[in-house]
Short mmCIF file of C-alpha atoms in Angstrom, two decimals:
data_model
loop_
_atom_site.label_atom_id
_atom_site.label_comp_id
_atom_site.label_asym_id
_atom_site.label_seq_id
_atom_site.Cartn_x
_atom_site.Cartn_y
_atom_site.Cartn_z
CA UNK A 1 -3.72 10.95 -6.86
CA UNK A 2 -3.19 9.12 -10.16
CA UNK A 3 -2.73 12.41 -11.99
CA UNK A 4 -0.21 13.56 -9.37
CA UNK A 5 1.76 10.32 -9.83
CA UNK A 6 1.75 10.85 -13.60
CA UNK A 7 3.17 14.37 -13.20
CA UNK A 8 5.80 13.08 -10.78
CA UNK A 9 6.86 10.39 -13.26
CA UNK A 10 7.07 12.92 -16.10
CA UNK A 11 9.17 15.22 -13.89
CA UNK A 12 11.60 12.41 -13.08
CA UNK A 13 11.94 11.57 -16.78
CA UNK A 14 12.55 15.24 -17.62
CA UNK A 15 15.20 15.48 -14.88
CA UNK A 16 16.94 12.39 -16.25
CA UNK A 17 16.90 13.65 -19.85
CA UNK A 18 18.20 17.09 -18.86
CA UNK A 19 20.96 15.49 -16.80
CA UNK A 20 22.06 13.33 -19.74
CA UNK A 21 21.87 16.33 -22.09
CA UNK A 22 24.08 18.36 -19.75
CA UNK A 23 26.62 15.54 -19.41
CA UNK A 24 26.63 14.77 -23.14
CA UNK A 25 27.05 18.42 -24.14
CA UNK A 26 29.87 18.80 -21.60
CA UNK A 27 31.71 15.76 -23.00
CA UNK A 28 31.20 17.05 -26.54
CA UNK A 29 32.64 20.43 -25.50
CA UNK A 30 35.75 18.78 -24.07
CA UNK A 31 36.27 16.58 -27.15
CA UNK A 32 35.99 19.53 -29.54
CA UNK A 33 38.37 21.58 -27.40
CA UNK A 34 40.97 18.82 -27.63
CA UNK A 35 40.52 18.42 -31.39
CA UNK A 36 43.48 19.96 -33.30
CA UNK A 37 41.22 20.99 -36.21
CA UNK A 38 38.72 23.11 -34.35
CA UNK A 39 35.64 24.60 -36.01
CA UNK A 40 34.02 27.65 -34.55
CA UNK A 41 30.50 26.23 -34.57
CA UNK A 42 31.55 23.20 -32.53
CA UNK A 43 33.27 25.47 -30.02
CA UNK A 44 30.06 27.48 -29.52
CA UNK A 45 27.09 25.09 -29.80
CA UNK A 46 28.05 22.32 -27.29
CA UNK A 47 28.93 24.64 -24.36
CA UNK A 48 25.81 26.71 -24.93
CA UNK A 49 23.78 23.50 -25.01
CA UNK A 50 25.38 22.32 -21.75
CA UNK A 51 24.78 25.65 -19.99
CA UNK A 52 21.12 25.96 -21.04
CA UNK A 53 20.42 22.31 -20.13
CA UNK A 54 22.00 22.84 -16.71
CA UNK A 55 19.88 25.97 -16.13
CA UNK A 56 16.68 24.08 -17.02
CA UNK A 57 17.76 21.16 -14.82
CA UNK A 58 18.25 23.44 -11.81
CA UNK A 59 14.92 25.21 -12.41
CA UNK A 60 12.96 21.97 -12.65
CA UNK A 61 14.67 20.57 -9.55
CA UNK A 62 13.94 23.67 -7.44
CA UNK A 63 10.46 24.43 -8.89
CA UNK A 64 8.54 21.24 -9.69
CA UNK A 65 5.45 23.28 -10.63
CA UNK A 66 7.37 24.65 -13.66
CA UNK A 67 7.42 21.19 -15.28
CA UNK A 68 5.48 22.05 -18.45
CA UNK A 69 7.38 25.28 -18.96
CA UNK A 70 10.74 23.48 -18.64
CA UNK A 71 9.57 20.81 -21.10
CA UNK A 72 8.66 23.39 -23.73
CA UNK A 73 11.91 25.32 -23.23
CA UNK A 74 13.97 22.13 -23.30
CA UNK A 75 12.39 20.95 -26.55
CA UNK A 76 12.82 24.39 -28.12
CA UNK A 77 16.48 24.40 -27.05
CA UNK A 78 17.05 20.93 -28.50
CA UNK A 79 15.38 21.86 -31.79
CA UNK A 80 17.57 24.97 -32.12
CA UNK A 81 20.79 23.09 -31.38
CA UNK A 82 19.91 20.31 -33.85
CA UNK A 83 18.57 22.53 -36.63
CA UNK A 84 21.25 25.23 -36.49
CA UNK A 85 24.29 22.94 -37.12
CA UNK A 86 22.46 21.19 -39.98
CA UNK A 87 21.72 24.45 -41.76
CA UNK A 88 25.17 25.87 -41.02
CA UNK A 89 27.06 22.84 -42.39
CA UNK A 90 24.74 22.55 -45.42
CA UNK A 91 25.15 26.22 -46.33
CA UNK A 92 28.91 25.87 -45.86
CA UNK A 93 28.92 22.84 -48.18
CA UNK A 94 26.98 24.81 -50.81
CA UNK A 95 29.32 27.80 -50.65
CA UNK A 96 32.71 26.13 -50.20
CA UNK A 97 34.64 23.08 -51.31
CA UNK A 98 33.83 21.05 -48.15
CA UNK A 99 31.56 18.04 -48.47
CA UNK A 100 28.37 17.63 -46.49
CA UNK A 101 28.89 13.93 -45.80
CA UNK A 102 32.32 14.65 -44.39
CA UNK A 103 31.45 17.59 -42.15
CA UNK A 104 27.84 16.97 -41.05
CA UNK A 105 27.51 16.17 -37.31
CA UNK A 106 25.29 13.23 -36.21
CA UNK A 107 22.06 15.13 -36.89
CA UNK A 108 19.92 12.05 -37.58
CA UNK A 109 20.64 10.49 -34.20
CA UNK A 110 19.89 13.84 -32.54
CA UNK A 111 16.64 14.06 -34.54
CA UNK A 112 15.52 10.58 -33.47
CA UNK A 113 16.39 11.32 -29.86
CA UNK A 114 14.47 14.61 -30.07
CA UNK A 115 11.34 12.96 -31.53
CA UNK A 116 11.47 10.31 -28.80
CA UNK A 117 11.55 13.02 -26.14
CA UNK A 118 8.59 14.71 -27.84
CA UNK A 119 6.72 11.40 -27.81
CA UNK A 120 7.16 11.17 -24.04
CA UNK A 121 6.53 14.77 -23.02
CA UNK A 122 4.08 16.36 -25.47
CA UNK A 123 0.32 15.96 -25.59
CA UNK A 124 -1.13 13.92 -28.49
CA UNK A 125 -2.71 17.04 -30.04
CA UNK A 126 0.71 18.75 -30.25
CA UNK A 127 2.92 15.76 -30.99
CA UNK A 128 2.49 15.08 -34.71
CA UNK A 129 2.63 18.74 -35.73
CA UNK A 130 5.80 19.34 -33.69
CA UNK A 131 7.57 16.28 -35.14
CA UNK A 132 6.68 17.16 -38.74
CA UNK A 133 7.91 20.74 -38.35
CA UNK A 134 11.14 19.54 -36.70
CA UNK A 135 11.73 16.99 -39.46
CA UNK A 136 11.18 19.61 -42.17
CA UNK A 137 13.56 22.02 -40.42
CA UNK A 138 16.34 19.40 -40.10
CA UNK A 139 15.90 17.25 -43.21
CA UNK A 140 14.97 19.77 -45.90
CA UNK A 141 18.44 21.39 -46.32
CA UNK A 142 20.27 18.05 -46.10
CA UNK A 143 18.03 16.21 -48.59
CA UNK A 144 18.06 19.19 -50.95
CA UNK A 145 21.85 19.24 -50.95
CA UNK A 146 22.13 15.46 -51.49
CA UNK A 147 19.71 15.55 -54.43
CA UNK A 148 21.70 18.34 -56.03
CA UNK A 149 24.99 16.47 -55.42
CA UNK A 150 24.52 12.86 -56.64
CA UNK A 151 28.14 11.97 -55.99
CA UNK A 152 27.76 12.54 -52.24
CA UNK A 153 24.30 10.94 -52.34
CA UNK A 154 25.78 7.65 -53.64
CA UNK A 155 28.37 7.56 -50.87
CA UNK A 156 27.72 5.32 -47.82
CA UNK A 157 27.11 8.34 -45.56
CA UNK A 158 24.88 9.94 -48.17
CA UNK A 159 22.73 6.79 -48.55
CA UNK A 160 22.54 6.53 -44.75
CA UNK A 161 21.32 10.12 -44.50
CA UNK A 162 18.80 9.62 -47.32
CA UNK A 163 17.34 6.48 -45.78
CA UNK A 164 17.33 7.88 -42.21
CA UNK A 165 15.69 11.17 -43.14
CA UNK A 166 13.32 9.61 -45.67
CA UNK A 167 11.75 6.13 -45.22
CA UNK A 168 12.85 5.69 -41.61
CA UNK A 169 11.30 9.01 -40.59
CA UNK A 170 8.14 8.02 -42.49
CA UNK A 171 7.89 4.75 -40.55
CA UNK A 172 8.50 6.64 -37.31
CA UNK A 173 5.70 9.08 -38.20
CA UNK A 174 3.31 6.16 -38.76
CA UNK A 175 4.31 4.70 -35.39
CA UNK A 176 3.73 8.08 -33.76
CA UNK A 177 0.28 8.28 -35.36
CA UNK A 178 -0.53 4.83 -33.97
CA UNK A 179 0.80 5.81 -30.53
CA UNK A 180 -1.27 9.00 -30.56
CA UNK A 181 -4.40 7.04 -31.46
CA UNK A 182 -3.78 4.45 -28.75
CA UNK A 183 -3.05 7.15 -26.18
CA UNK A 184 -6.32 8.96 -26.98
CA UNK A 185 -8.21 5.66 -26.59
CA UNK A 186 -6.55 5.00 -23.23
CA UNK A 187 -7.33 8.52 -22.03
CA UNK A 188 -10.97 8.14 -23.07
CA UNK A 189 -11.23 4.79 -21.27
CA UNK A 190 -9.59 6.35 -18.21
CA UNK A 191 -12.07 9.26 -18.27
CA UNK A 192 -14.99 6.80 -18.58
CA UNK A 193 -13.61 4.81 -15.67
CA UNK A 194 -13.34 7.93 -13.49
CA UNK A 195 -16.89 8.90 -14.46
CA UNK A 196 -18.13 5.42 -13.57
CA UNK A 197 -16.40 5.55 -10.18
CA UNK A 198 -17.86 9.02 -9.59
CA UNK A 199 -21.34 7.64 -10.29
CA UNK A 200 -20.76 4.79 -7.83
CA UNK A 201 -19.58 7.19 -5.12
CA UNK A 202 -22.54 9.47 -5.79
CA UNK A 203 -24.95 6.53 -5.59
CA UNK A 204 -23.39 5.40 -2.32
CA UNK A 205 -23.76 8.91 -0.93
CA UNK A 206 -27.39 9.04 -2.05
CA UNK A 207 -28.11 5.67 -0.46
CA UNK A 208 -26.48 6.72 2.80
CA UNK A 209 -28.49 9.94 2.97
CA UNK A 210 -31.67 8.08 2.02
CA UNK A 211 -31.09 5.55 4.82
CA UNK A 212 -30.54 8.36 7.33
CA UNK A 213 -33.73 10.11 6.25
CA UNK A 214 -35.67 6.84 6.21
CA UNK A 215 -34.54 6.18 9.79
CA UNK A 216 -35.64 9.70 10.82
CA UNK A 217 -38.98 9.22 9.12
CA UNK A 218 -39.55 5.89 10.89
CA UNK A 219 -38.30 7.32 14.21
CA UNK A 220 -40.62 10.33 14.02
CA UNK A 221 -43.61 8.22 13.01
CA UNK A 222 -44.18 4.52 13.86
CA UNK A 223 -41.46 4.29 16.51
CA UNK A 224 -42.95 7.20 18.46
CA UNK A 225 -46.37 5.57 18.34
CA UNK A 226 -44.94 2.18 19.31
CA UNK A 227 -42.96 3.63 22.25
CA UNK A 228 -46.05 5.37 23.65
CA UNK A 229 -48.15 2.26 23.19
CA UNK A 230 -45.54 0.15 24.96
CA UNK A 231 -45.41 2.57 27.90
CA UNK A 232 -49.19 2.74 28.25
CA UNK A 233 -49.51 -1.05 28.15
CA UNK A 234 -46.83 -1.40 30.84
CA UNK A 235 -48.65 1.10 33.04
CA UNK A 236 -52.01 -0.61 32.32
CA UNK A 237 -53.51 2.72 31.25
CA UNK A 238 -55.19 1.47 28.07
CA UNK A 239 -58.38 -0.50 27.44
CA UNK A 240 -58.68 -3.28 24.87
CA UNK A 241 -60.77 -1.32 22.30
CA UNK A 242 -58.30 1.58 22.45
CA UNK A 243 -55.40 -0.86 22.19
CA UNK A 244 -56.84 -2.38 19.03
CA UNK A 245 -57.43 1.06 17.52
CA UNK A 246 -53.89 2.21 18.27
CA UNK A 247 -52.45 -1.02 16.85
CA UNK A 248 -54.51 -0.39 13.74
CA UNK A 249 -53.14 3.17 13.54
CA UNK A 250 -49.60 1.86 14.00
CA UNK A 251 -50.12 -0.66 11.21
CA UNK A 252 -51.35 2.14 8.95
CA UNK A 253 -48.31 4.31 9.73
CA UNK A 254 -45.88 1.47 9.03
CA UNK A 255 -47.53 0.65 5.71
CA UNK A 256 -47.49 4.31 4.69
CA UNK A 257 -43.78 4.58 5.44
CA UNK A 258 -43.16 1.34 3.55
CA UNK A 259 -44.99 2.61 0.48
CA UNK A 260 -42.81 5.71 0.43
CA UNK A 261 -39.55 3.74 0.69
CA UNK A 262 -40.04 0.54 -1.30
CA UNK A 263 -40.58 0.25 -5.03
CA UNK A 264 -43.05 -2.40 -6.14
CA UNK A 265 -40.83 -3.24 -9.11
CA UNK A 266 -37.60 -5.21 -8.94
CA UNK A 267 -34.77 -2.65 -8.67
CA UNK A 268 -31.87 -5.13 -8.54
CA UNK A 269 -31.61 -5.41 -12.33
CA UNK A 270 -31.98 -1.70 -13.09
CA UNK A 271 -29.05 0.10 -14.77
CA UNK A 272 -26.77 2.37 -12.79
CA UNK A 273 -28.50 5.51 -14.06
CA UNK A 274 -31.94 4.40 -12.77
CA UNK A 275 -32.52 5.50 -9.14
CA UNK A 276 -34.46 3.26 -6.81
CA UNK A 277 -37.47 4.39 -4.80
CA UNK A 278 -35.33 4.60 -1.65
CA UNK A 279 -33.03 7.07 -3.43
CA UNK A 280 -36.00 9.05 -4.72
CA UNK A 281 -36.90 9.83 -1.10
CA UNK A 282 -34.25 12.54 -1.10
CA UNK A 283 -34.65 13.62 -4.73
CA UNK A 284 -38.37 14.41 -4.68
CA UNK A 285 -39.68 17.87 -3.91
CA UNK A 286 -41.92 16.65 -1.11
CA UNK A 287 -41.33 15.60 2.48
CA UNK A 288 -43.53 13.07 4.24
CA UNK A 289 -43.90 13.77 7.96
CA UNK A 290 -44.33 11.08 10.57
CA UNK A 291 -48.09 11.66 10.88
CA UNK A 292 -48.51 10.99 7.13
CA UNK A 293 -48.85 14.46 5.63
CA UNK A 294 -46.61 15.55 2.76
CA UNK A 295 -45.34 19.11 2.33
CA UNK A 296 -43.77 20.84 -0.67
CA UNK A 297 -40.09 21.58 -0.08
CA UNK A 298 -40.08 24.34 -2.72
CA UNK A 299 -41.73 26.67 -0.23
CA UNK A 300 -39.53 29.15 1.71
CA UNK A 301 -37.94 27.63 4.80
CA UNK A 302 -39.90 29.71 7.34
CA UNK A 303 -43.18 28.61 5.71
CA UNK A 304 -42.06 24.99 5.85
CA UNK A 305 -41.20 25.31 9.55
CA UNK A 306 -44.65 26.81 10.28
CA UNK A 307 -46.24 23.87 8.42
CA UNK A 308 -44.18 21.27 10.31
CA UNK A 309 -45.00 22.93 13.63
CA UNK A 310 -48.75 23.01 12.99
CA UNK A 311 -49.00 19.45 11.67
CA UNK A 312 -46.78 17.91 14.36
CA UNK A 313 -48.67 19.48 17.29
CA UNK A 314 -51.87 17.90 15.96
CA UNK A 315 -50.43 14.42 16.54
CA UNK A 316 -51.85 12.27 19.28
CA UNK A 317 -48.89 12.47 21.65
CA UNK A 318 -49.74 12.45 25.39
CA UNK A 319 -48.05 15.64 26.56
CA UNK A 320 -49.31 17.75 23.67
CA UNK A 321 -52.69 17.55 25.39
CA UNK A 322 -51.48 19.48 28.47
CA UNK A 323 -49.96 22.42 26.58
CA UNK A 324 -51.86 25.65 27.24
CA UNK A 325 -49.47 28.21 25.72
CA UNK A 326 -48.05 27.78 22.25
CA UNK A 327 -45.56 30.31 20.88
CA UNK A 328 -44.15 30.06 17.40
CA UNK A 329 -42.31 32.52 15.22
CA UNK A 330 -40.13 31.49 12.30
CA UNK A 331 -38.50 34.48 10.62
CA UNK A 332 -37.44 34.39 6.95
CA UNK A 333 -33.85 33.33 6.41
CA UNK A 334 -31.40 35.18 4.18
CA UNK A 335 -29.64 32.15 2.71
CA UNK A 336 -30.32 31.71 -1.03
CA UNK A 337 -28.16 28.57 -1.33
CA UNK A 338 -30.47 26.42 0.81
CA UNK A 339 -30.99 23.15 -1.05
CA UNK A 340 -34.04 20.91 -0.86
CA UNK A 341 -31.95 18.40 1.04
CA UNK A 342 -31.03 20.92 3.75
CA UNK A 343 -34.64 22.07 3.99
CA UNK A 344 -35.71 18.44 4.40
CA UNK A 345 -33.18 17.85 7.19
CA UNK A 346 -34.21 21.03 9.05
CA UNK A 347 -37.90 20.12 8.83
CA UNK A 348 -37.20 16.61 10.13
CA UNK A 349 -35.08 18.07 12.94
CA UNK A 350 -37.93 20.36 14.02
CA UNK A 351 -40.44 17.52 13.83
CA UNK A 352 -38.26 15.32 16.02
CA UNK A 353 -37.66 18.08 18.58
CA UNK A 354 -41.42 18.70 18.85
CA UNK A 355 -42.18 14.97 19.11
CA UNK A 356 -39.70 14.68 21.99
CA UNK A 357 -41.74 17.30 23.84
CA UNK A 358 -44.98 15.44 23.22
CA UNK A 359 -43.45 12.14 24.26
CA UNK A 360 -41.21 13.03 27.23
CA UNK A 361 -42.06 16.50 28.62
CA UNK A 362 -44.26 15.45 31.51
CA UNK A 363 -46.14 18.37 33.05
CA UNK A 364 -45.49 20.68 30.12
CA UNK A 365 -47.85 23.65 29.77
CA UNK A 366 -45.86 25.89 27.44
CA UNK A 367 -43.90 25.30 24.24
CA UNK A 368 -41.88 27.87 22.31
CA UNK A 369 -40.64 27.18 18.78
CA UNK A 370 -38.73 29.99 17.09
CA UNK A 371 -36.37 30.63 14.23
CA UNK A 372 -34.58 33.96 14.05
CA UNK A 373 -31.58 35.44 12.30
CA UNK A 374 -29.13 37.24 14.55
CA UNK A 375 -26.44 39.02 12.54
CA UNK A 376 -24.92 36.23 10.45
CA UNK A 377 -26.47 33.31 12.34
CA UNK A 378 -29.84 31.63 12.11
CA UNK A 379 -31.00 30.07 15.40
CA UNK A 380 -33.72 27.44 15.37
CA UNK A 381 -34.90 26.29 18.81
CA UNK A 382 -37.65 24.42 20.65
CA UNK A 383 -38.15 25.11 24.36
CA UNK A 384 -40.62 23.68 26.87
CA UNK A 385 -41.28 23.94 30.62
CA UNK A 386 -41.73 20.24 31.31
CA UNK A 387 -39.82 17.94 33.64
CA UNK A 388 -36.47 18.34 31.90
CA UNK A 389 -34.11 15.71 30.56
CA UNK A 390 -34.09 12.33 32.21
CA UNK A 391 -30.82 10.39 32.66
CA UNK A 392 -29.92 8.59 29.42
CA UNK A 393 -32.56 10.41 27.38
CA UNK A 394 -30.63 11.31 24.21
CA UNK A 395 -32.95 10.30 21.36
CA UNK A 396 -32.03 11.90 18.05
CA UNK A 397 -28.94 13.75 19.26
CA UNK A 398 -26.62 11.81 16.94
CA UNK A 399 -28.48 12.95 13.83
CA UNK A 400 -28.70 16.48 15.24
CA UNK A 401 -24.94 16.66 15.63
CA UNK A 402 -24.48 15.30 12.11
CA UNK A 403 -26.84 17.95 10.76
CA UNK A 404 -24.99 20.68 12.67
CA UNK A 405 -21.69 19.45 11.22
CA UNK A 406 -23.17 19.44 7.71
CA UNK A 407 -24.29 23.05 8.20
CA UNK A 408 -20.99 24.04 9.85
CA UNK A 409 -23.06 25.08 12.87
CA UNK A 410 -23.74 24.04 16.46
CA UNK A 411 -26.31 21.91 18.27
CA UNK A 412 -27.11 21.88 21.97
CA UNK A 413 -29.75 20.20 24.09
CA UNK A 414 -29.91 20.90 27.81
CA UNK A 415 -32.19 21.13 30.81
CA UNK A 416 -33.15 24.63 31.92
CA UNK A 417 -32.60 25.81 35.52
CA UNK A 418 -36.32 26.50 36.07
CA UNK A 419 -37.45 23.29 34.42
CA UNK A 420 -37.89 22.24 30.85
CA UNK A 421 -35.57 21.52 27.94
CA UNK A 422 -33.94 23.76 25.35
CA UNK A 423 -33.14 22.17 21.99
CA UNK A 424 -31.24 24.56 19.71
CA UNK A 425 -29.62 24.37 16.27
CA UNK A 426 -27.66 27.33 14.87
CA UNK A 427 -25.57 27.89 11.76
CA UNK A 428 -23.97 30.72 9.79
CA UNK A 429 -25.85 32.22 6.85
CA UNK A 430 -25.18 34.81 4.16
#
């Protein structure tokens, strides 16, 4: 947005300069037309200058994207219309009895105006070279003539031309060098500032993703165990020794999750480039499942899904014990741009869908977990034949919808007509 504002400001300045150039050249044309002693060059140059400036003004107004092209053409036009009269009058003074100081147009003021426009519109790398070449083109014939004609050099106009095209232009060149140096420093500081802001935004994004994954990891692990323990205690289906053992297991799960999320060192005073342990959760090549096992995310996705399925169904969830038929088939996926982060999210999604079956699917005897590619879609689903969805039972759906949005796919979870629940995630591949 800042860069767009800078271009808009430069375009407005260019429109203003072209407007003034058109008006000034038009006034100069009228004055020379009314002059009794008309010279051919002054009858040709000002109207041409007015016409070309007007054409550039119209083009820039109608096509803002042509800004840089109009700037280059406008500067080239100005250089031609400043250089040409200087050379023409100087050559005429050399070859005839006319004096240069008496016939030379206000070239120095045009030169200073031209260098100022260059200072505003050109890049620092182009600025100094363009100004030096323009100064040589304008000043060299005039200074050469004045040196060869001392009488005109000692005149007030001659001394004014000598000082303007000599020391004054030297001071202006030094100022331009200083401006170029300061502008390069400002641009470097601006680039560093943008880079710093980009790092902050990236860190915030990493933290947000890490928090989401930490929540999923806690939800699929300790919270599942705690919810089952709470339900069994309410229903008085658990003896004291078993209660103590399950509390001990819950304590172990919570500590394991804590060790994977919290760094033992103080991370508050670390520099911006040093990631914390929470951020490393999403940057490592391993995924820790809720039951405590870690898997390598560098494996192909279908192998990871097989691993998640096998490890999750070994967990001590009540309705896993009643399953008699287990069907799984995860086909390879033709999607080479799958990142470790996407693989992690898909594995966590499958783990959560399976845990929901083990926790809520009362009366389940069959579970089907499949992943297949149909044309340009990959469909990952978990289906059971349990009691179906209960009113208000929507655990994990928020993160599932977020994952589907991230994949530009679809998520659905619904009860089946003959009993059971279908949980499905699909997205486009290839």
